[in-house]
Short mmCIF file of C-alpha atoms and ligand atoms in Angstrom, two decimals:
data_model
loop_
_atom_site.label_atom_id
_atom_site.label_comp_id
_atom_site.label_asym_id
_atom_site.label_seq_id
_atom_site.Cartn_x
_atom_site.Cartn_y
_atom_site.Cartn_z
CA MET A 37 -148.25 -211.20 -90.92
CA THR A 38 -149.04 -210.53 -87.26
CA LYS A 39 -149.11 -207.15 -85.60
CA VAL A 40 -149.60 -206.32 -81.95
CA VAL A 41 -151.37 -203.01 -81.51
CA LYS A 42 -151.30 -201.01 -78.28
CA PHE A 43 -153.67 -198.08 -77.81
CA GLY A 44 -152.91 -195.44 -75.18
CA GLY A 45 -155.33 -193.71 -72.86
CA SER A 46 -156.27 -190.78 -75.05
CA SER A 47 -156.93 -193.20 -77.94
CA LEU A 48 -159.57 -194.88 -75.76
CA ALA A 49 -160.91 -191.96 -73.76
CA SER A 50 -164.44 -191.89 -75.24
CA ALA A 51 -166.86 -193.78 -77.50
CA GLU A 52 -165.75 -191.59 -80.39
CA GLN A 53 -162.14 -192.68 -79.84
CA PHE A 54 -163.20 -196.35 -79.52
CA LYS A 55 -164.74 -196.08 -82.99
CA LYS A 56 -161.46 -194.79 -84.47
CA VAL A 57 -159.64 -197.66 -82.76
CA LYS A 58 -162.02 -200.26 -84.19
CA ASP A 59 -161.62 -198.77 -87.68
CA ILE A 60 -157.84 -199.02 -87.37
CA ILE A 61 -157.91 -202.61 -86.09
CA THR A 62 -160.36 -203.89 -88.68
CA ALA A 63 -158.55 -202.13 -91.55
CA GLU A 64 -155.90 -204.88 -91.48
CA ASP A 65 -156.34 -208.59 -90.67
CA SER A 66 -152.79 -208.63 -89.35
CA ARG A 67 -153.79 -206.46 -86.34
CA ARG A 68 -154.65 -209.50 -84.23
CA PHE A 69 -153.58 -208.78 -80.66
CA VAL A 70 -154.70 -205.63 -78.92
CA VAL A 71 -153.30 -204.06 -75.73
CA PRO A 72 -155.43 -201.21 -74.33
CA SER A 73 -154.65 -198.62 -71.64
CA ALA A 74 -157.28 -197.23 -69.27
CA PRO A 75 -159.40 -194.33 -70.60
CA GLY A 76 -157.27 -191.18 -70.60
CA LYS A 77 -158.12 -187.50 -70.87
CA ARG A 78 -160.93 -186.43 -73.25
CA PHE A 79 -159.85 -182.78 -72.99
CA SER A 80 -156.86 -181.14 -71.34
CA ALA A 81 -158.54 -180.40 -67.98
CA ASP A 82 -159.95 -183.96 -67.77
CA THR A 83 -158.60 -186.65 -65.39
CA LYS A 84 -157.22 -190.03 -66.52
CA VAL A 85 -159.13 -193.01 -65.09
CA THR A 86 -155.82 -194.29 -63.64
CA ASP A 87 -155.49 -191.09 -61.59
CA MET A 88 -159.16 -191.31 -60.54
CA LEU A 89 -158.52 -194.86 -59.31
CA TYR A 90 -155.43 -193.85 -57.32
CA GLY A 91 -157.37 -190.96 -55.74
CA CYS A 92 -160.35 -193.15 -54.93
CA TYR A 93 -158.21 -195.90 -53.42
CA ASP A 94 -156.28 -193.42 -51.27
CA LEU A 95 -159.59 -192.44 -49.66
CA ALA A 96 -160.55 -196.09 -49.20
CA ALA A 97 -157.18 -196.88 -47.62
CA LYS A 98 -157.75 -194.12 -45.06
CA GLY A 99 -161.16 -195.58 -44.29
CA LYS A 100 -162.90 -192.52 -45.76
CA ASP A 101 -166.07 -192.50 -47.87
CA PHE A 102 -165.28 -192.84 -51.58
CA THR A 103 -168.78 -193.27 -53.01
CA LYS A 104 -168.73 -190.07 -55.08
CA GLU A 105 -165.29 -190.75 -56.55
CA PHE A 106 -166.20 -194.37 -57.33
CA GLU A 107 -169.41 -193.30 -59.09
CA ALA A 108 -167.39 -190.93 -61.30
CA ILE A 109 -165.22 -193.86 -62.44
CA LYS A 110 -168.28 -196.02 -63.14
CA GLU A 111 -169.67 -193.12 -65.13
CA ARG A 112 -166.61 -193.06 -67.42
CA TYR A 113 -167.11 -196.70 -68.43
CA ASN A 114 -170.90 -196.62 -68.56
CA GLY A 115 -170.70 -193.52 -70.76
CA ILE A 116 -168.54 -195.39 -73.28
CA ILE A 117 -170.71 -198.55 -73.09
CA ASN A 118 -173.95 -196.61 -73.61
CA ASP A 119 -172.60 -194.39 -76.38
CA LEU A 120 -171.37 -197.46 -78.25
CA GLY A 121 -174.65 -199.30 -77.57
CA LEU A 122 -172.83 -202.34 -76.20
CA ASP A 123 -174.47 -205.33 -74.59
CA ILE A 124 -172.24 -205.55 -71.54
CA ASN A 125 -172.87 -204.71 -67.92
CA LEU A 126 -169.98 -204.10 -65.52
CA ASP A 127 -172.09 -203.83 -62.33
CA ASN A 128 -170.79 -207.11 -60.93
CA GLU A 129 -167.19 -206.10 -61.65
CA PHE A 130 -167.73 -202.77 -59.91
CA ASP A 131 -169.19 -204.53 -56.84
CA VAL A 132 -166.11 -206.77 -56.62
CA ILE A 133 -163.74 -203.81 -57.05
CA LYS A 134 -165.57 -201.78 -54.39
CA ALA A 135 -165.34 -204.66 -51.93
CA CYS A 136 -161.61 -205.04 -52.68
CA PHE A 137 -161.09 -201.31 -52.11
CA ILE A 138 -162.78 -201.60 -48.71
CA GLY A 139 -160.63 -204.69 -48.04
CA LYS A 140 -157.53 -202.60 -48.91
CA ALA A 141 -156.38 -204.75 -51.83
CA GLY A 142 -153.54 -202.30 -52.62
CA ARG A 143 -152.82 -199.31 -54.87
CA ASP A 144 -151.51 -201.47 -57.69
CA TYR A 145 -154.68 -203.55 -57.70
CA ALA A 146 -156.71 -200.32 -57.74
CA ALA A 147 -154.82 -198.77 -60.66
CA SER A 148 -154.85 -202.00 -62.68
CA ARG A 149 -158.66 -202.00 -62.77
CA GLY A 150 -158.51 -199.15 -65.29
CA GLU A 151 -156.93 -201.36 -67.94
CA PHE A 152 -158.83 -204.49 -66.81
CA LEU A 153 -162.25 -202.88 -67.32
CA ASN A 154 -161.28 -201.08 -70.51
CA GLY A 155 -160.00 -204.38 -71.89
CA MET A 156 -163.35 -206.02 -71.17
CA VAL A 157 -165.23 -203.22 -72.90
CA LEU A 158 -162.92 -203.22 -75.92
CA ALA A 159 -163.01 -207.03 -76.27
CA ASN A 160 -166.80 -206.90 -76.24
CA TYR A 161 -166.85 -204.10 -78.84
CA LEU A 162 -164.44 -205.92 -81.16
CA GLY A 163 -165.86 -209.41 -80.55
CA TYR A 164 -162.39 -210.62 -79.45
CA ASN A 165 -161.32 -212.93 -76.61
CA PHE A 166 -160.48 -211.15 -73.36
CA ILE A 167 -157.40 -212.40 -71.51
CA ASP A 168 -156.81 -211.11 -67.98
CA ALA A 169 -153.17 -209.95 -67.80
CA ALA A 170 -153.00 -211.38 -64.24
CA ASP A 171 -153.13 -214.88 -65.79
CA VAL A 172 -150.34 -214.35 -68.33
CA ILE A 173 -147.96 -211.60 -67.14
CA PHE A 174 -145.84 -212.43 -64.11
CA PHE A 175 -143.50 -210.78 -61.63
CA ASP A 176 -141.10 -212.67 -59.36
CA ASP A 177 -140.83 -212.52 -55.55
CA ARG A 178 -138.67 -209.40 -55.73
CA GLY A 179 -141.25 -207.66 -57.92
CA GLN A 180 -139.12 -207.92 -61.07
CA PHE A 181 -140.81 -208.81 -64.34
CA ASP A 182 -140.47 -212.58 -64.91
CA ALA A 183 -139.77 -212.69 -68.65
CA LYS A 184 -139.23 -216.43 -68.90
CA ARG A 185 -142.41 -217.56 -67.21
CA THR A 186 -144.47 -214.85 -68.90
CA ASN A 187 -143.21 -215.67 -72.35
CA LYS A 188 -143.97 -219.37 -71.92
CA VAL A 189 -147.49 -218.97 -70.52
CA LEU A 190 -148.44 -216.04 -72.77
CA SER A 191 -147.26 -217.59 -76.02
CA GLU A 192 -149.04 -220.86 -75.21
CA ARG A 193 -152.19 -218.98 -74.34
CA LEU A 194 -152.21 -216.88 -77.52
CA GLU A 195 -151.19 -219.69 -79.84
CA GLY A 196 -154.14 -220.80 -81.89
CA LEU A 197 -156.15 -217.67 -81.07
CA GLU A 198 -156.95 -215.52 -84.06
CA ASN A 199 -157.52 -212.40 -81.97
CA ALA A 200 -157.33 -211.31 -78.36
CA VAL A 201 -157.37 -208.29 -76.07
CA VAL A 202 -154.76 -208.30 -73.27
CA PRO A 203 -155.06 -205.26 -70.95
CA GLY A 204 -151.85 -203.30 -70.40
CA PHE A 205 -150.00 -202.09 -67.30
CA TYR A 206 -150.31 -205.02 -64.84
CA GLY A 207 -149.61 -208.64 -64.06
CA SER A 208 -149.52 -210.84 -60.98
CA MET A 209 -147.08 -211.69 -58.20
CA PRO A 210 -146.28 -215.28 -57.13
CA ASN A 211 -148.78 -214.83 -54.26
CA ASP A 212 -151.49 -213.85 -56.79
CA THR A 213 -151.67 -210.20 -55.79
CA ILE A 214 -151.71 -207.64 -58.59
CA LYS A 215 -148.67 -205.56 -59.48
CA THR A 216 -148.40 -202.80 -62.07
CA PHE A 217 -145.43 -201.57 -64.06
CA SER A 218 -144.46 -197.92 -63.50
CA ARG A 219 -146.65 -195.20 -65.03
CA GLY A 220 -147.02 -195.48 -68.78
CA GLY A 221 -146.38 -199.22 -68.47
CA SER A 222 -148.96 -200.40 -71.01
CA ASP A 223 -146.22 -199.76 -73.57
CA ILE A 224 -144.25 -202.54 -71.84
CA THR A 225 -147.20 -204.97 -71.99
CA GLY A 226 -147.52 -204.30 -75.72
CA SER A 227 -143.88 -205.14 -76.18
CA ILE A 228 -144.19 -208.34 -74.10
CA VAL A 229 -147.17 -209.52 -76.14
CA ALA A 230 -145.34 -208.70 -79.40
CA ALA A 231 -142.39 -210.84 -78.28
CA ALA A 232 -144.66 -213.70 -77.13
CA VAL A 233 -146.43 -214.02 -80.49
CA ASN A 234 -143.25 -213.25 -82.42
CA ALA A 235 -144.99 -210.37 -84.14
CA ASP A 236 -143.76 -208.82 -87.36
CA LEU A 237 -144.43 -205.35 -85.99
CA TYR A 238 -145.46 -203.70 -82.72
CA GLU A 239 -147.68 -200.72 -83.44
CA ASN A 240 -147.98 -198.26 -80.57
CA TRP A 241 -150.94 -195.93 -81.19
CA THR A 242 -150.99 -192.61 -79.35
CA ASP A 243 -152.08 -188.99 -79.79
CA THR A 244 -149.08 -187.59 -81.69
CA SER A 245 -147.89 -188.44 -85.20
CA GLY A 246 -144.96 -190.45 -83.91
CA PHE A 247 -142.03 -189.67 -81.69
CA LEU A 248 -141.45 -185.95 -82.13
CA THR A 249 -138.08 -184.19 -82.14
CA THR A 250 -139.06 -182.58 -78.86
CA ASP A 251 -141.89 -182.29 -76.35
CA PRO A 252 -144.96 -180.73 -78.05
CA ARG A 253 -145.86 -179.13 -74.71
CA ILE A 254 -142.68 -177.03 -74.96
CA VAL A 255 -142.34 -176.43 -78.71
CA LYS A 256 -145.44 -176.07 -80.89
CA ASP A 257 -145.75 -178.79 -83.58
CA PRO A 258 -142.22 -180.18 -83.47
CA ALA A 259 -141.08 -182.17 -86.50
CA PRO A 260 -141.71 -185.93 -86.21
CA ILE A 261 -138.77 -188.35 -86.22
CA THR A 262 -139.03 -190.77 -89.15
CA THR A 263 -136.65 -193.47 -87.91
CA ILE A 264 -134.97 -193.78 -84.53
CA THR A 265 -132.76 -196.50 -83.05
CA TYR A 266 -133.63 -198.34 -79.82
CA LYS A 267 -130.64 -196.71 -78.13
CA GLU A 268 -131.56 -193.17 -79.11
CA LEU A 269 -135.13 -193.78 -78.07
CA ARG A 270 -134.12 -195.07 -74.66
CA GLU A 271 -131.97 -192.00 -74.01
CA LEU A 272 -134.85 -189.71 -74.96
CA SER A 273 -137.61 -191.55 -73.14
CA TYR A 274 -135.54 -191.92 -69.98
CA MET A 275 -134.97 -188.18 -70.06
CA GLY A 276 -138.64 -187.29 -70.26
CA ALA A 277 -140.02 -187.99 -73.75
CA SER A 278 -142.89 -189.80 -72.09
CA VAL A 279 -144.58 -190.84 -75.34
CA PHE A 280 -143.01 -194.31 -75.04
CA HIS A 281 -141.91 -196.01 -71.80
CA GLU A 282 -138.12 -196.35 -71.66
CA ASP A 283 -138.25 -200.01 -70.58
CA ALA A 284 -140.65 -201.04 -73.35
CA ILE A 285 -137.93 -201.66 -75.91
CA PHE A 286 -136.33 -204.61 -74.06
CA PRO A 287 -138.76 -207.46 -74.90
CA VAL A 288 -138.96 -206.55 -78.61
CA ARG A 289 -135.31 -205.61 -78.93
CA LYS A 290 -134.26 -209.16 -78.04
CA ALA A 291 -136.65 -210.54 -80.65
CA GLY A 292 -135.66 -207.99 -83.31
CA ILE A 293 -139.22 -206.68 -83.70
CA ALA A 294 -139.57 -203.10 -84.95
CA ILE A 295 -141.92 -200.65 -83.25
CA ASN A 296 -144.06 -198.14 -85.13
CA ILE A 297 -145.44 -195.20 -83.15
CA LYS A 298 -148.66 -194.04 -84.84
CA ASN A 299 -151.38 -191.46 -84.34
CA THR A 300 -154.94 -192.74 -83.70
CA ASN A 301 -156.27 -189.34 -84.78
CA ASP A 302 -154.26 -189.37 -88.02
CA PRO A 303 -153.76 -193.02 -89.01
CA GLU A 304 -152.38 -192.15 -92.45
CA ALA A 305 -149.37 -190.31 -91.02
CA PRO A 306 -146.33 -192.64 -91.20
CA GLY A 307 -145.32 -192.03 -87.57
CA THR A 308 -141.95 -193.15 -86.23
CA LEU A 309 -140.20 -196.45 -86.85
CA ILE A 310 -138.00 -197.68 -83.99
CA VAL A 311 -135.31 -200.10 -85.14
CA GLU A 312 -132.11 -201.79 -83.95
CA SER A 313 -129.96 -199.91 -86.44
CA THR A 314 -130.45 -198.06 -89.68
CA SER A 315 -128.51 -196.65 -92.60
CA GLN A 316 -131.10 -193.91 -92.87
CA LYS A 317 -129.60 -190.52 -92.13
CA PRO A 318 -131.61 -188.45 -89.68
CA ALA A 319 -133.16 -185.30 -91.16
CA PHE A 320 -131.14 -183.16 -88.76
CA THR A 321 -127.78 -183.42 -86.96
CA ILE A 322 -129.67 -184.35 -83.84
CA THR A 323 -132.45 -186.92 -83.58
CA GLY A 324 -134.24 -185.40 -80.62
CA ILE A 325 -134.20 -183.31 -77.45
CA ALA A 326 -135.79 -184.27 -74.14
CA GLY A 327 -135.49 -183.09 -70.59
CA LYS A 328 -136.69 -183.29 -67.04
CA LYS A 329 -136.85 -181.04 -64.01
CA GLY A 330 -136.30 -182.08 -60.41
CA PHE A 331 -132.59 -182.78 -59.99
CA THR A 332 -130.14 -181.86 -57.22
CA VAL A 333 -126.35 -181.52 -57.53
CA ILE A 334 -124.04 -182.27 -54.65
CA ASN A 335 -120.72 -180.52 -55.32
CA ILE A 336 -117.80 -181.94 -53.37
CA GLU A 337 -114.45 -180.16 -53.16
CA LYS A 338 -111.19 -181.46 -51.76
CA ASP A 339 -107.62 -180.41 -52.54
CA MET A 340 -105.67 -183.13 -54.36
CA MET A 341 -108.82 -185.21 -54.79
CA ASN A 342 -107.50 -186.71 -58.01
CA ALA A 343 -104.46 -188.15 -56.21
CA GLU A 344 -106.51 -189.80 -53.49
CA LEU A 345 -106.97 -193.44 -54.32
CA GLY A 346 -110.57 -194.68 -54.00
CA PHE A 347 -112.11 -191.23 -53.41
CA GLY A 348 -114.82 -191.68 -56.04
CA ARG A 349 -115.70 -195.09 -54.72
CA ARG A 350 -116.05 -193.77 -51.16
CA VAL A 351 -118.38 -190.99 -52.37
CA LEU A 352 -120.60 -193.37 -54.28
CA GLU A 353 -120.62 -195.85 -51.41
CA VAL A 354 -122.42 -193.25 -49.28
CA PHE A 355 -125.13 -192.82 -51.89
CA GLU A 356 -125.42 -196.57 -52.34
CA LYS A 357 -125.76 -197.22 -48.61
CA ASN A 358 -128.61 -194.73 -48.49
CA GLY A 359 -130.37 -196.34 -51.44
CA VAL A 360 -129.97 -193.31 -53.72
CA SER A 361 -128.82 -193.92 -57.30
CA PHE A 362 -126.87 -191.25 -59.15
CA GLU A 363 -127.75 -189.93 -62.61
CA HIS A 364 -124.45 -188.28 -63.61
CA MET A 365 -121.09 -187.58 -62.07
CA PRO A 366 -119.02 -184.91 -63.80
CA SER A 367 -115.65 -184.25 -62.16
CA GLY A 368 -112.62 -181.93 -62.14
CA ILE A 369 -109.19 -182.23 -60.50
CA ASP A 370 -110.31 -181.17 -57.04
CA THR A 371 -114.07 -181.32 -57.51
CA MET A 372 -116.68 -183.91 -58.10
CA SER A 373 -120.41 -183.42 -58.60
CA VAL A 374 -123.04 -186.05 -58.05
CA ILE A 375 -126.41 -185.48 -59.67
CA VAL A 376 -129.43 -187.21 -58.17
CA THR A 377 -133.20 -186.83 -58.43
CA GLN A 378 -134.66 -184.49 -55.85
CA GLU A 379 -137.34 -187.04 -55.10
CA GLU A 380 -134.87 -189.74 -54.02
CA PHE A 381 -132.45 -187.37 -52.30
CA ALA A 382 -134.83 -185.26 -50.20
CA ASP A 383 -135.54 -187.85 -47.47
CA LYS A 384 -131.91 -188.98 -47.18
CA GLU A 385 -130.22 -185.59 -47.42
CA GLN A 386 -128.80 -185.31 -43.89
CA GLU A 387 -127.70 -188.95 -43.71
CA ILE A 388 -125.85 -188.54 -47.02
CA LEU A 389 -124.12 -185.32 -45.97
CA ALA A 390 -123.02 -186.84 -42.67
CA GLY A 391 -121.84 -189.97 -44.51
CA LEU A 392 -119.81 -187.92 -47.00
CA HIS A 393 -118.10 -186.01 -44.19
CA ARG A 394 -117.29 -189.22 -42.34
CA ASN A 395 -116.24 -191.29 -45.35
CA CYS A 396 -114.47 -188.73 -47.56
CA HIS A 397 -113.41 -185.75 -45.36
CA PRO A 398 -114.06 -183.15 -48.08
CA ASP A 399 -113.02 -179.48 -47.78
CA MET A 400 -116.46 -178.34 -48.84
CA ILE A 401 -119.83 -179.73 -49.81
CA GLU A 402 -122.38 -177.57 -51.55
CA ILE A 403 -125.90 -178.52 -52.58
CA GLU A 404 -127.63 -176.92 -55.51
CA THR A 405 -131.23 -177.78 -56.15
CA ASP A 406 -133.90 -177.06 -58.84
CA LEU A 407 -131.74 -178.30 -61.67
CA ALA A 408 -133.18 -179.43 -64.99
CA LEU A 409 -131.35 -181.84 -67.28
CA ILE A 410 -131.64 -181.73 -71.05
CA ALA A 411 -130.52 -184.58 -73.30
CA VAL A 412 -129.58 -183.81 -76.89
CA VAL A 413 -129.50 -187.17 -78.63
CA GLY A 414 -128.45 -188.28 -82.10
CA ARG A 415 -126.58 -191.05 -83.87
CA ALA A 416 -125.32 -188.49 -86.39
CA MET A 417 -123.63 -186.33 -83.75
CA LYS A 418 -120.53 -188.51 -83.79
CA ALA A 419 -119.84 -187.70 -87.43
CA ASN A 420 -120.70 -184.02 -87.18
CA ARG A 421 -118.00 -181.87 -85.68
CA GLY A 422 -118.93 -178.92 -83.53
CA THR A 423 -122.31 -180.13 -82.29
CA ALA A 424 -121.50 -179.21 -78.70
CA GLY A 425 -120.31 -175.79 -79.84
CA ARG A 426 -123.60 -175.14 -81.61
CA ILE A 427 -125.59 -176.21 -78.57
CA PHE A 428 -123.67 -173.83 -76.30
CA SER A 429 -123.81 -170.89 -78.65
CA ALA A 430 -127.60 -171.38 -78.95
CA LEU A 431 -127.87 -171.41 -75.16
CA ALA A 432 -125.63 -168.36 -74.80
CA HIS A 433 -127.76 -166.43 -77.29
CA ALA A 434 -130.83 -167.34 -75.27
CA HIS A 435 -129.06 -166.10 -72.09
CA VAL A 436 -129.17 -169.54 -70.49
CA ASN A 437 -126.45 -170.27 -67.97
CA VAL A 438 -125.10 -173.83 -68.39
CA LYS A 439 -124.43 -175.45 -65.01
CA MET A 440 -123.26 -178.87 -66.09
CA ILE A 441 -122.18 -180.72 -69.22
CA ASP A 442 -121.80 -184.45 -69.63
CA GLN A 443 -121.14 -186.18 -72.92
CA GLY A 444 -121.97 -189.88 -72.97
CA SER A 445 -119.05 -192.12 -73.96
CA SER A 446 -121.03 -193.43 -76.92
CA GLU A 447 -121.14 -189.90 -78.37
CA LEU A 448 -124.83 -190.50 -78.80
CA ASN A 449 -125.87 -187.80 -76.37
CA VAL A 450 -124.90 -184.60 -74.63
CA ILE A 451 -126.50 -183.89 -71.27
CA ILE A 452 -126.77 -180.28 -70.15
CA GLY A 453 -127.79 -179.05 -66.71
CA VAL A 454 -129.60 -175.71 -66.45
CA SER A 455 -131.64 -173.98 -63.81
CA GLU A 456 -135.29 -175.13 -63.82
CA SER A 457 -136.44 -171.61 -64.65
CA ASP A 458 -134.37 -171.74 -67.88
CA PHE A 459 -135.58 -175.18 -68.92
CA GLU A 460 -138.19 -174.33 -71.58
CA THR A 461 -136.09 -171.50 -73.07
CA ALA A 462 -133.11 -173.86 -73.32
CA VAL A 463 -135.07 -176.62 -75.08
CA LYS A 464 -136.59 -174.13 -77.52
CA SER A 465 -133.24 -172.58 -78.37
CA ILE A 466 -131.61 -175.97 -79.06
CA TYR A 467 -134.62 -177.01 -81.16
CA ASP A 468 -134.42 -173.76 -83.14
CA ILE A 469 -130.77 -174.10 -84.01
CA PHE A 470 -130.88 -177.73 -85.14
CA VAL A 471 -134.40 -178.27 -86.45
CA GLU A 472 -135.77 -174.86 -87.46
CA THR A 473 -132.56 -173.57 -89.00
CA LYS A 474 -131.23 -177.08 -89.84
CA LEU A 475 -127.70 -176.33 -88.71
P1 ADP B 77 -150.64 -192.67 -74.47
O1 ADP B 77 -151.81 -192.39 -73.58
O2 ADP B 77 -151.03 -192.90 -75.89
O3 ADP B 77 -149.75 -193.74 -73.91
P2 ADP B 77 -148.88 -190.62 -73.45
O4 ADP B 77 -149.67 -189.52 -72.82
O5 ADP B 77 -148.26 -191.63 -72.56
O6 ADP B 77 -149.82 -191.33 -74.53
O7 ADP B 77 -147.75 -190.03 -74.41
C1 ADP B 77 -148.10 -189.10 -75.41
C2 ADP B 77 -147.75 -187.70 -74.95
O8 ADP B 77 -146.36 -187.62 -74.68
C3 ADP B 77 -147.98 -186.64 -75.99
O9 ADP B 77 -149.33 -186.23 -76.02
C4 ADP B 77 -147.01 -185.53 -75.55
O10 ADP B 77 -147.66 -184.59 -74.73
C5 ADP B 77 -145.96 -186.24 -74.70
N1 ADP B 77 -144.60 -186.15 -75.26
C6 ADP B 77 -143.48 -185.77 -74.59
N2 ADP B 77 -142.40 -185.80 -75.38
C7 ADP B 77 -142.82 -186.22 -76.60
C8 ADP B 77 -142.16 -186.46 -77.85
N3 ADP B 77 -140.84 -186.28 -77.99
N4 ADP B 77 -142.91 -186.87 -78.88
C9 ADP B 77 -144.24 -187.07 -78.75
N5 ADP B 77 -144.91 -186.85 -77.60
C10 ADP B 77 -144.23 -186.42 -76.53
N1 LIG B 78 -152.89 -196.18 -67.45
C1 LIG B 78 -151.52 -196.26 -66.97
C2 LIG B 78 -150.99 -194.86 -66.71
O1 LIG B 78 -151.73 -193.90 -66.79
C3 LIG B 78 -150.62 -197.02 -67.89
C4 LIG B 78 -150.49 -196.46 -69.28
O2 LIG B 78 -151.25 -195.58 -69.68
O3 LIG B 78 -149.59 -196.92 -70.01
O4 LIG B 78 -149.86 -194.71 -66.33
MG1 MG B 79 -148.23 -193.74 -72.47
#
């Protein structure tokens, strides 16, 4: 039996957390390959080392003095090393990193040092081999993850090793520079390592007792999800359930390896099992609720729009030409709405409006901003009539005005658009109706 175990930032934020991690790893011989994140927050007002590195590098890139900020990062690692009484000294590493910051080695390089150094410390503490992710995880010329090359090199490298630590979050480009995945990307590394060693299970250790039915920052102590399918999980993590990176299922999904989300601070709790499919009925009609703020809707009106051949294509062409991808596109007979992220849209706004006027000759275009999207996800929704009705009556009772509805064709999810100021109230009211009152 072989397990790959990934520990997130809060699981490795201090010496005390490192001890819990070692206890978990040594409790089972099968926990052979370890993927650590950079040290995270020790308390809620604390700063993650990854964010400290970005901040520090931004100063370096502007040619400003970053001595104080760099010392604070050193302090995080030296604190852990001293508290654990380890025989390791990172001074040389810090000298190299400082020189690379001055030489403007790039933001990705800077951020990756969080995992790199934490991996070194953890490998020393466990007495395991340390493998630099730059030597085994590869991106191609376009910056896309190179699964084929990675899998070959990584599996050869790990074969025959009883144990190893492979830091999460980064790999290397064909020109040997460092590239990271997007934020939260150590989850992806864990999945890649699990696929490379053909693991029996990928355990993802974090600070909650599994994937919860909704965001614990919105609802206090939400019920954990016992079993969730890859598809449901992807819908929820894409829509803001940041506990597990939405792209991290791909490497293991292909290999049919299950993922178990577990709590470092409560190792006995069963956590959440993520599987391809299951006959297990979810505890509630819905599996989970997630959501995100920061969307903009572009409402386009034109009489007889539905009769105009190619109208939709011409609208989307404008977005495509400006490099903006759309999230949803609900439509009526004479209306069409395109929902995009504010972040992507903001810089291209005027070009897109001009393009729509030129390409589509609409009667009216209206922009509505500060929209939040909420995804209500569940494999059981298909078989339960009236789910949408219950969602909308819950929202009506909570005085939330629904601005948009989109039901995915798989009947696995319903997406609801509400004003950002109604977001938390809306999530709570949907949670209450399905989970608290078990409707
Ligand atoms: P790690 O450092 O272990 O990778 P993250 O901070 O990336 O952990 O993810 C865990 C956090 O995700 C939780 O502490 C919680 O605040 C947040 N979160 C958001 N939605 C959910 C959810 N549905 N279930 C569990 N945690 C969630
Ligand atoms: N340390 C990185 C981040 O903060 C990657 C991760 O934690 O997964 O985004
Ligand atoms: Mg994470």
